[in-house]
Structure formats: C-alpha cells, structure tokens
mmCIF file of C-alpha atoms in Angstrom:
data_model
loop_
_atom_site.group_PDB
_atom_site.id
_atom_site.type_symbol
_atom_site.label_atom_id
_atom_site.label_comp_id
_atom_site.label_asym_id
_atom_site.label_seq_id
_atom_site.Cartn_x
_atom_site.Cartn_y
_atom_site.Cartn_z
ATOM 1 C CA UNK C 1 -0.701 -41.938 -29.323
ATOM 2 C CA UNK C 2 -4.442 -41.521 -29.627
ATOM 3 C CA UNK C 3 -5.826 -38.466 -31.370
ATOM 4 C CA UNK C 4 -9.442 -37.462 -31.928
ATOM 5 C CA UNK C 5 -8.520 -36.430 -35.489
ATOM 6 C CA UNK C 6 -5.394 -36.875 -37.537
ATOM 7 C CA UNK C 7 -3.837 -33.607 -38.799
ATOM 8 C CA UNK C 8 -5.270 -33.883 -42.305
ATOM 9 C CA UNK C 9 -8.768 -34.502 -40.941
ATOM 10 C CA UNK C 10 -8.318 -31.448 -38.708
ATOM 11 C CA UNK C 11 -7.378 -29.254 -41.639
ATOM 12 C CA UNK C 12 -10.233 -30.548 -43.788
ATOM 13 C CA UNK C 13 -12.729 -30.034 -40.954
ATOM 14 C CA UNK C 14 -11.455 -26.489 -40.368
ATOM 15 C CA UNK C 15 -11.728 -25.748 -44.088
ATOM 16 C CA UNK C 16 -15.263 -27.125 -44.237
ATOM 17 C CA UNK C 17 -16.303 -25.006 -41.248
ATOM 18 C CA UNK C 18 -14.925 -21.838 -42.817
ATOM 19 C CA UNK C 19 -16.264 -22.391 -46.322
ATOM 20 C CA UNK C 20 -19.652 -23.340 -44.941
ATOM 21 C CA UNK C 21 -20.103 -19.783 -43.665
ATOM 22 C CA UNK C 22 -19.295 -18.090 -46.981
ATOM 23 C CA UNK C 23 -22.523 -17.055 -48.654
ATOM 24 C CA UNK C 24 -21.318 -14.666 -51.311
ATOM 25 C CA UNK C 25 -18.306 -12.741 -52.470
ATOM 26 C CA UNK C 26 -17.864 -9.172 -53.548
ATOM 27 C CA UNK C 27 -14.724 -9.790 -55.580
ATOM 28 C CA UNK C 28 -15.558 -10.541 -59.176
ATOM 29 C CA UNK C 29 -19.101 -10.908 -60.487
ATOM 30 C CA UNK C 30 -20.111 -14.360 -59.271
ATOM 31 C CA UNK C 31 -22.258 -12.852 -56.507
ATOM 32 C CA UNK C 32 -24.283 -10.648 -58.857
ATOM 33 C CA UNK C 33 -27.286 -11.378 -61.033
ATOM 34 C CA UNK C 34 -26.693 -11.709 -64.766
ATOM 35 C CA UNK C 35 -29.376 -9.146 -65.703
ATOM 36 C CA UNK C 36 -28.614 -5.446 -65.634
ATOM 37 C CA UNK C 37 -29.978 -3.380 -62.789
ATOM 38 C CA UNK C 38 -30.444 0.369 -62.448
ATOM 39 C CA UNK C 39 -30.497 2.230 -59.156
ATOM 40 C CA UNK C 40 -31.482 5.887 -58.773
ATOM 41 C CA UNK C 41 -31.052 7.865 -55.584
ATOM 42 C CA UNK C 42 -28.987 10.384 -53.715
ATOM 43 C CA UNK C 43 -25.376 9.956 -52.701
ATOM 44 C CA UNK C 44 -25.146 9.197 -48.974
ATOM 45 C CA UNK C 45 -21.416 8.419 -48.835
ATOM 46 C CA UNK C 46 -18.451 8.368 -51.192
ATOM 47 C CA UNK C 47 -15.380 6.226 -50.664
ATOM 48 C CA UNK C 48 -12.643 6.408 -53.282
ATOM 49 C CA UNK C 49 -9.794 4.327 -51.942
ATOM 50 C CA UNK C 50 -8.293 0.917 -51.374
ATOM 51 C CA UNK C 51 -9.291 -1.814 -51.597
ATOM 52 C CA UNK C 52 -12.531 -0.865 -53.462
ATOM 53 C CA UNK C 53 -14.246 2.385 -54.321
ATOM 54 C CA UNK C 54 -17.859 2.437 -53.109
ATOM 55 C CA UNK C 55 -20.885 4.710 -53.069
ATOM 56 C CA UNK C 56 -23.721 4.599 -50.571
ATOM 57 C CA UNK C 57 -26.912 5.547 -52.379
ATOM 58 C CA UNK C 58 -30.124 6.539 -50.620
ATOM 59 C CA UNK C 59 -32.994 5.300 -52.792
ATOM 60 C CA UNK C 60 -36.310 6.327 -51.209
ATOM 61 C CA UNK C 61 -35.019 5.820 -47.696
ATOM 62 C CA UNK C 62 -33.188 2.575 -48.442
ATOM 63 C CA UNK C 63 -29.423 2.868 -48.412
ATOM 64 C CA UNK C 64 -27.697 0.752 -51.030
ATOM 65 C CA UNK C 65 -24.011 -0.091 -51.167
ATOM 66 C CA UNK C 66 -22.795 0.423 -54.742
ATOM 67 C CA UNK C 67 -19.413 -1.120 -55.403
ATOM 68 C CA UNK C 68 -17.286 0.273 -58.183
ATOM 69 C CA UNK C 69 -13.919 -0.743 -59.605
ATOM 70 C CA UNK C 70 -10.639 -0.711 -57.657
ATOM 71 C CA UNK C 71 -9.634 2.926 -56.996
ATOM 72 C CA UNK C 72 -7.085 3.209 -59.834
ATOM 73 C CA UNK C 73 -9.654 2.046 -62.360
ATOM 74 C CA UNK C 74 -12.471 4.138 -60.888
ATOM 75 C CA UNK C 75 -10.339 7.296 -60.970
ATOM 76 C CA UNK C 76 -9.158 6.441 -64.502
ATOM 77 C CA UNK C 77 -12.842 6.479 -65.472
ATOM 78 C CA UNK C 78 -12.954 10.066 -64.228
ATOM 79 C CA UNK C 79 -14.897 9.390 -61.034
ATOM 80 C CA UNK C 80 -13.122 11.087 -58.128
ATOM 81 C CA UNK C 81 -14.253 12.588 -54.818
ATOM 82 C CA UNK C 82 -14.302 15.970 -56.577
ATOM 83 C CA UNK C 83 -16.932 15.163 -59.230
ATOM 84 C CA UNK C 84 -19.723 14.245 -56.805
ATOM 85 C CA UNK C 85 -20.856 15.373 -53.393
ATOM 86 C CA UNK C 86 -23.239 14.104 -50.739
ATOM 87 C CA UNK C 87 -26.863 14.591 -51.725
ATOM 88 C CA UNK C 88 -26.187 14.594 -55.489
ATOM 89 C CA UNK C 89 -28.660 12.655 -57.624
ATOM 90 C CA UNK C 90 -26.973 9.530 -58.956
ATOM 91 C CA UNK C 91 -27.837 6.687 -61.305
ATOM 92 C CA UNK C 92 -25.873 3.461 -61.010
ATOM 93 C CA UNK C 93 -26.098 0.832 -63.764
ATOM 94 C CA UNK C 94 -24.711 -2.616 -63.161
ATOM 95 C CA UNK C 95 -25.714 -5.845 -61.470
ATOM 96 C CA UNK C 96 -27.371 -6.337 -58.107
ATOM 97 C CA UNK C 97 -26.621 -9.074 -55.623
ATOM 98 C CA UNK C 98 -28.227 -12.467 -56.189
ATOM 99 C CA UNK C 99 -29.473 -12.134 -52.608
ATOM 100 C CA UNK C 100 -32.728 -10.270 -53.211
ATOM 101 C CA UNK C 101 -32.807 -8.998 -49.622
ATOM 102 C CA UNK C 102 -29.357 -7.526 -49.922
ATOM 103 C CA UNK C 103 -29.107 -3.834 -50.837
ATOM 104 C CA UNK C 104 -25.851 -4.185 -52.700
ATOM 105 C CA UNK C 105 -24.845 -3.887 -56.340
ATOM 106 C CA UNK C 106 -21.726 -3.609 -58.441
ATOM 107 C CA UNK C 107 -21.785 -0.766 -60.935
ATOM 108 C CA UNK C 108 -20.347 -0.677 -64.432
ATOM 109 C CA UNK C 109 -21.532 2.910 -65.055
ATOM 110 C CA UNK C 110 -22.223 5.810 -62.691
ATOM 111 C CA UNK C 111 -24.132 8.898 -63.862
ATOM 112 C CA UNK C 112 -23.812 12.075 -61.777
ATOM 113 C CA UNK C 113 -24.684 15.583 -62.935
ATOM 114 C CA UNK C 114 -25.496 14.319 -66.436
ATOM 115 C CA UNK C 115 -22.002 12.892 -66.833
ATOM 116 C CA UNK C 116 -21.256 9.201 -67.377
ATOM 117 C CA UNK C 117 -18.414 7.454 -65.597
ATOM 118 C CA UNK C 118 -17.815 4.002 -67.051
ATOM 119 C CA UNK C 119 -15.836 2.210 -64.353
ATOM 120 C CA UNK C 120 -16.109 -1.117 -66.198
ATOM 121 C CA UNK C 121 -16.205 0.045 -69.854
ATOM 122 C CA UNK C 122 -15.845 -3.542 -71.076
ATOM 123 C CA UNK C 123 -19.026 -4.618 -69.280
ATOM 124 C CA UNK C 124 -21.480 -1.925 -70.370
ATOM 125 C CA UNK C 125 -25.008 -2.921 -71.388
ATOM 126 C CA UNK C 126 -25.521 -3.027 -75.173
ATOM 127 C CA UNK C 127 -26.390 0.531 -76.301
ATOM 128 C CA UNK V 1 -14.446 3.170 -29.705
ATOM 129 C CA UNK V 2 -16.043 4.568 -32.870
ATOM 130 C CA UNK V 3 -13.997 7.747 -32.474
ATOM 131 C CA UNK V 4 -10.841 5.755 -31.899
ATOM 132 C CA UNK V 5 -11.408 3.736 -35.088
ATOM 133 C CA UNK V 6 -12.246 6.864 -37.068
ATOM 134 C CA UNK V 7 -9.069 8.418 -35.638
ATOM 135 C CA UNK V 8 -7.009 5.516 -36.991
ATOM 136 C CA UNK V 9 -8.445 6.134 -40.470
ATOM 137 C CA UNK V 10 -7.367 9.789 -40.234
ATOM 138 C CA UNK V 11 -3.713 8.951 -39.517
ATOM 139 C CA UNK V 12 -1.398 10.233 -42.255
ATOM 140 C CA UNK V 13 -0.177 6.680 -42.893
ATOM 141 C CA UNK V 14 -3.719 5.317 -43.269
ATOM 142 C CA UNK V 15 -4.772 8.150 -45.567
ATOM 143 C CA UNK V 16 -1.679 7.704 -47.696
ATOM 144 C CA UNK V 17 -2.285 3.964 -47.951
ATOM 145 C CA UNK V 18 -5.953 4.473 -48.836
ATOM 146 C CA UNK V 19 -5.033 6.626 -51.832
ATOM 147 C CA UNK V 20 -1.861 4.859 -52.976
ATOM 148 C CA UNK V 21 -1.952 2.614 -56.037
ATOM 149 C CA UNK V 22 1.506 1.239 -55.268
ATOM 150 C CA UNK V 23 1.890 1.072 -51.485
ATOM 151 C CA UNK V 24 -1.408 -0.685 -50.777
ATOM 152 C CA UNK V 25 -0.884 -3.655 -53.117
ATOM 153 C CA UNK V 26 2.704 -3.970 -51.836
ATOM 154 C CA UNK V 27 1.592 -4.005 -48.177
ATOM 155 C CA UNK V 28 -1.115 -6.465 -49.200
ATOM 156 C CA UNK V 29 1.492 -8.711 -50.856
ATOM 157 C CA UNK V 30 3.829 -8.475 -47.841
ATOM 158 C CA UNK V 31 0.931 -9.512 -45.591
ATOM 159 C CA UNK V 32 0.338 -12.578 -47.770
ATOM 160 C CA UNK V 33 4.077 -13.331 -47.685
ATOM 161 C CA UNK V 34 4.183 -13.097 -43.877
ATOM 162 C CA UNK V 35 1.052 -15.205 -43.448
ATOM 163 C CA UNK V 36 2.430 -17.822 -45.862
ATOM 164 C CA UNK V 37 5.742 -18.013 -43.977
ATOM 165 C CA UNK V 38 3.880 -18.169 -40.664
ATOM 166 C CA UNK V 39 1.565 -20.989 -41.688
ATOM 167 C CA UNK V 40 4.373 -22.952 -43.322
ATOM 168 C CA UNK V 41 6.715 -22.721 -40.313
ATOM 169 C CA UNK V 42 3.959 -23.356 -37.768
ATOM 170 C CA UNK V 43 2.626 -26.254 -39.844
ATOM 171 C CA UNK V 44 6.074 -27.869 -40.116
ATOM 172 C CA UNK V 45 6.554 -27.568 -36.334
ATOM 173 C CA UNK V 46 3.108 -29.042 -35.687
ATOM 174 C CA UNK V 47 3.732 -31.964 -38.032
ATOM 175 C CA UNK V 48 7.085 -32.563 -36.357
ATOM 176 C CA UNK V 49 5.327 -32.759 -32.965
ATOM 177 C CA UNK V 50 2.980 -35.297 -34.577
ATOM 178 C CA UNK V 51 5.953 -37.438 -35.548
ATOM 179 C CA UNK V 52 6.946 -36.247 -39.021
ATOM 180 C CA UNK V 53 10.514 -35.404 -40.154
ATOM 181 C CA UNK V 54 12.115 -37.896 -37.761
ATOM 182 C CA UNK V 55 15.280 -37.977 -39.872
ATOM 183 C CA UNK V 56 16.001 -34.285 -39.164
ATOM 184 C CA UNK V 57 17.813 -33.146 -36.009
ATOM 185 C CA UNK V 58 14.913 -31.982 -33.870
ATOM 186 C CA UNK V 59 16.402 -29.092 -31.841
ATOM 187 C CA UNK V 60 17.940 -27.001 -34.686
ATOM 188 C CA UNK V 61 14.915 -27.767 -36.912
ATOM 189 C CA UNK V 62 12.492 -26.381 -34.327
ATOM 190 C CA UNK V 63 14.813 -23.496 -33.380
ATOM 191 C CA UNK V 64 14.948 -22.324 -37.004
ATOM 192 C CA UNK V 65 11.220 -22.704 -37.599
ATOM 193 C CA UNK V 66 10.334 -20.943 -34.371
ATOM 194 C CA UNK V 67 12.499 -17.979 -35.389
ATOM 195 C CA UNK V 68 10.851 -17.879 -38.827
ATOM 196 C CA UNK V 69 7.392 -18.147 -37.268
ATOM 197 C CA UNK V 70 7.942 -15.333 -34.761
ATOM 198 C CA UNK V 71 9.451 -13.065 -37.433
ATOM 199 C CA UNK V 72 6.608 -13.838 -39.832
ATOM 200 C CA UNK V 73 4.038 -13.229 -37.090
ATOM 201 C CA UNK V 74 5.594 -9.807 -36.388
ATOM 202 C CA UNK V 75 5.508 -8.995 -40.109
ATOM 203 C CA UNK V 76 1.886 -10.135 -40.387
ATOM 204 C CA UNK V 77 0.900 -7.969 -37.397
ATOM 205 C CA UNK V 78 2.570 -4.860 -38.848
ATOM 206 C CA UNK V 79 1.228 -5.290 -42.405
ATOM 207 C CA UNK V 80 -2.164 -6.391 -41.067
ATOM 208 C CA UNK V 81 -2.420 -3.282 -38.878
ATOM 209 C CA UNK V 82 -1.617 -1.137 -41.932
ATOM 210 C CA UNK V 83 -4.319 -2.806 -44.041
ATOM 211 C CA UNK V 84 -6.771 -2.482 -41.135
ATOM 212 C CA UNK V 85 -6.023 1.230 -40.677
ATOM 213 C CA UNK V 86 -7.407 2.132 -44.123
ATOM 214 C CA UNK V 87 -10.981 1.143 -43.192
ATOM 215 C CA UNK V 88 -10.688 0.523 -39.444
ATOM 216 C CA UNK V 89 -14.349 1.106 -38.536
ATOM 217 C CA UNK V 90 -15.600 -1.042 -41.421
ATOM 218 C CA UNK V 91 -13.367 -3.991 -40.581
ATOM 219 C CA UNK V 92 -13.961 -3.764 -36.822
ATOM 220 C CA UNK V 93 -17.699 -4.049 -37.498
ATOM 221 C CA UNK V 94 -17.313 -7.212 -39.629
ATOM 222 C CA UNK V 95 -18.097 -10.442 -37.770
ATOM 223 C CA UNK V 96 -15.512 -12.331 -39.843
ATOM 224 C CA UNK V 97 -12.806 -9.871 -38.716
ATOM 225 C CA UNK V 98 -13.745 -10.372 -35.062
ATOM 226 C CA UNK V 99 -13.700 -14.136 -35.680
ATOM 227 C CA UNK V 100 -10.202 -13.865 -37.176
ATOM 228 C CA UNK V 101 -8.817 -11.858 -34.236
ATOM 229 C CA UNK V 102 -10.416 -14.286 -31.778
ATOM 230 C CA UNK V 103 -8.855 -17.237 -33.632
ATOM 231 C CA UNK V 104 -5.425 -15.536 -33.497
ATOM 232 C CA UNK V 105 -5.808 -15.026 -29.729
ATOM 233 C CA UNK V 106 -6.815 -18.689 -29.335
ATOM 234 C CA UNK V 107 -3.808 -19.766 -31.419
ATOM 235 C CA UNK V 108 -1.607 -17.568 -29.195
ATOM 236 C CA UNK V 109 -3.053 -19.157 -26.056
ATOM 237 C CA UNK V 110 -2.487 -22.578 -27.623
ATOM 238 C CA UNK V 111 1.162 -21.642 -28.310
ATOM 239 C CA UNK V 112 1.629 -20.500 -24.687
ATOM 240 C CA UNK V 113 0.032 -23.720 -23.415
ATOM 241 C CA UNK V 114 2.403 -25.716 -25.636
ATOM 242 C CA UNK V 115 5.533 -23.874 -24.428
ATOM 243 C CA UNK V 116 4.410 -24.399 -20.801
ATOM 244 C CA UNK V 117 3.833 -28.074 -21.413
ATOM 245 C CA UNK V 118 7.192 -28.663 -23.083
ATOM 246 C CA UNK V 119 8.994 -26.574 -20.432
ATOM 247 C CA UNK V 120 7.675 -28.723 -17.607
ATOM 248 C CA UNK V 121 8.034 -32.061 -19.354
ATOM 249 C CA UNK V 122 11.142 -31.448 -21.472
ATOM 250 C CA UNK V 123 10.969 -32.175 -25.188
ATOM 251 C CA UNK V 124 7.741 -32.384 -27.099
ATOM 252 C CA UNK V 125 7.893 -36.116 -27.778
ATOM 253 C CA UNK V 126 7.862 -36.972 -24.084
ATOM 254 C CA UNK V 127 4.930 -34.611 -23.549
ATOM 255 C CA UNK V 128 2.958 -37.294 -25.356
ATOM 256 C CA UNK V 129 -0.681 -37.107 -26.355
ATOM 257 C CA UNK V 130 -1.393 -33.629 -24.998
ATOM 258 C CA UNK V 131 1.351 -32.052 -27.139
ATOM 259 C CA UNK V 132 -0.054 -33.841 -30.186
ATOM 260 C CA UNK V 133 -3.557 -32.567 -29.430
ATOM 261 C CA UNK V 134 -2.208 -29.012 -29.112
ATOM 262 C CA UNK V 135 -0.367 -29.441 -32.444
ATOM 263 C CA UNK V 136 -3.609 -30.513 -34.165
ATOM 264 C CA UNK V 137 -5.433 -27.551 -32.573
ATOM 265 C CA UNK V 138 -2.652 -25.262 -33.805
ATOM 266 C CA UNK V 139 -2.975 -26.590 -37.370
ATOM 267 C CA UNK V 140 -6.740 -26.138 -37.280
ATOM 268 C CA UNK V 141 -6.663 -22.662 -35.752
ATOM 269 C CA UNK V 142 -4.034 -21.218 -38.098
ATOM 270 C CA UNK V 143 -5.803 -22.663 -41.133
ATOM 271 C CA UNK V 144 -9.028 -21.042 -39.929
ATOM 272 C CA UNK V 145 -7.167 -17.735 -39.371
ATOM 273 C CA UNK V 146 -6.016 -17.888 -42.996
ATOM 274 C CA UNK V 147 -9.521 -18.567 -44.324
ATOM 275 C CA UNK V 148 -11.131 -15.951 -42.069
ATOM 276 C CA UNK V 149 -8.564 -13.404 -43.221
ATOM 277 C CA UNK V 150 -9.212 -14.127 -46.872
ATOM 278 C CA UNK V 151 -12.957 -13.914 -46.379
ATOM 279 C CA UNK V 152 -12.629 -10.357 -45.044
ATOM 280 C CA UNK V 153 -12.160 -9.386 -48.687
ATOM 281 C CA UNK V 154 -15.263 -11.260 -49.807
ATOM 282 C CA UNK V 155 -17.977 -10.492 -47.252
#
C-alpha cells in the first residue's frame, strides 16, 4: 500500500502546522514584557468570570484588554463587579504584551476609586 | 447572530457556569477526558486500518473502539457546548474556534466517507489504499482539532 505520508509523519506535519500559527499565549506570563507597565483610563467593560477575569480600559480612545487573575483569585483580591462600574477611572499595573502593536496587558494590581486590588500579590513591583 | 450568541450567554446554565469556581473546572476536566478518550479510540482504529494490532480480533476490537469514540464524541460535544456558552460571542469571533469547528466537520465528513467505503467494499483491509489514506487524514484532522481546541485558551 502506497501512502503519501506515514501516520507519524502526518501527525508531525499536523502539529507543525498548528504550532506555526501560535504567536503568543495569554496563560502565564511568557507573552508579557519583563518590565512593569502602567495603564490609566476609563473602564469600558468588566468581565468577572471563567475562565479569566478581564477589564476593557479606554485610554485616550484606545481600548486595551487588561487580563486579571482567574475569577476566584480576582474576587479573593476584593475586585468584584460591585466595586467598579463602566466609566470609572482605573489604573492597571502589570506587564504589557511583548507585541508592541497589541493593546493587551496582564495586571498584578488594579486601582479603582483610590482602592488597590492586588490580584497577583506575589508579583507586585517593589514598593 | 450576535443576539443569538448573547442570548446563549444569558442562559441560567451559562451564567451559573461563568460564576462557579467548582462547576467550570469540572466541566473543563470532563471535556479534556472526553477529548482524550476520543483521540485515543479514533487513533487506535486508524492505526488498525493502517495495519497495526494484527494479533487482535478485528471486528470486536473495532466495535468496542467505535462505541467508545461515539460516546466520547457525545461527551465532548456536551461539555464543549457548556464551555462555549460562558463566552459564546467571544469564542465565535475567534478564528481559531472557527478553524476547530471546521476541522471537526471535516473529520465527520471523513468518518462518513470511511463508513461508506467500508460498507460498499466490506472490511477495511480490502478497501485498500483509499481506506489507509482516510485513516491518515483522520489522524491528522483529530490531532489538529486537539491543538486548535487548546489554542482557544491561549489566543
């Protein structure tokens, strides 16, 4: 029997095709820059839920996606849908994407209404 | 379409799953379990079409694996739909999600083509080269479905 590819070659080719399209990841911190980054703006959307809690932040007309911790951890830090509303001024401290063009960051601390919510307390910038 | 997807997110089940710290990870784990069982059973059937496991009685081997595969596929559909419902509009807008669904449809078409082929020509071995090509396509497609699915969480 003549095959264009044997099964193992098929699997390897399929894997190569899929991995070749993966530019970055939002799990973990590998996709973010090492330096700290601060974003100030107004809350455009709040999502506290599975699989990740996120904020959309309007910074001078540019809408950024701010990722926080998984919902259990974000709520444990005190940040719930009740503590912030659309239009509130917000400061997000964390790390932005290595892709400079990408308006996306992962926050370790969120400041709303003068209150700090440390969603990744073990990763805060040195005080 | 946008309203329909937003409607899915408003279902009591979707809202409950979005907020639950227990149910969501469990559904997530069950989806992984179903996908693992599906890929294992499909892979074993494909390899058997390609000539592996000759020492095993073919008919009961395939009958068992096909039952496992269909059950696992049903479980993956149910758990996958639940995971999708939490952020339906977000996922539907992701190219990698559309790629995954397309790959599943292609794998389904490949399965139907294979059952047609073996129905007309009897057992898989006598179907010859075409059956083997379909088995390789099946292996490739399901592996890509797995990778595409995992990348939904990373893009």
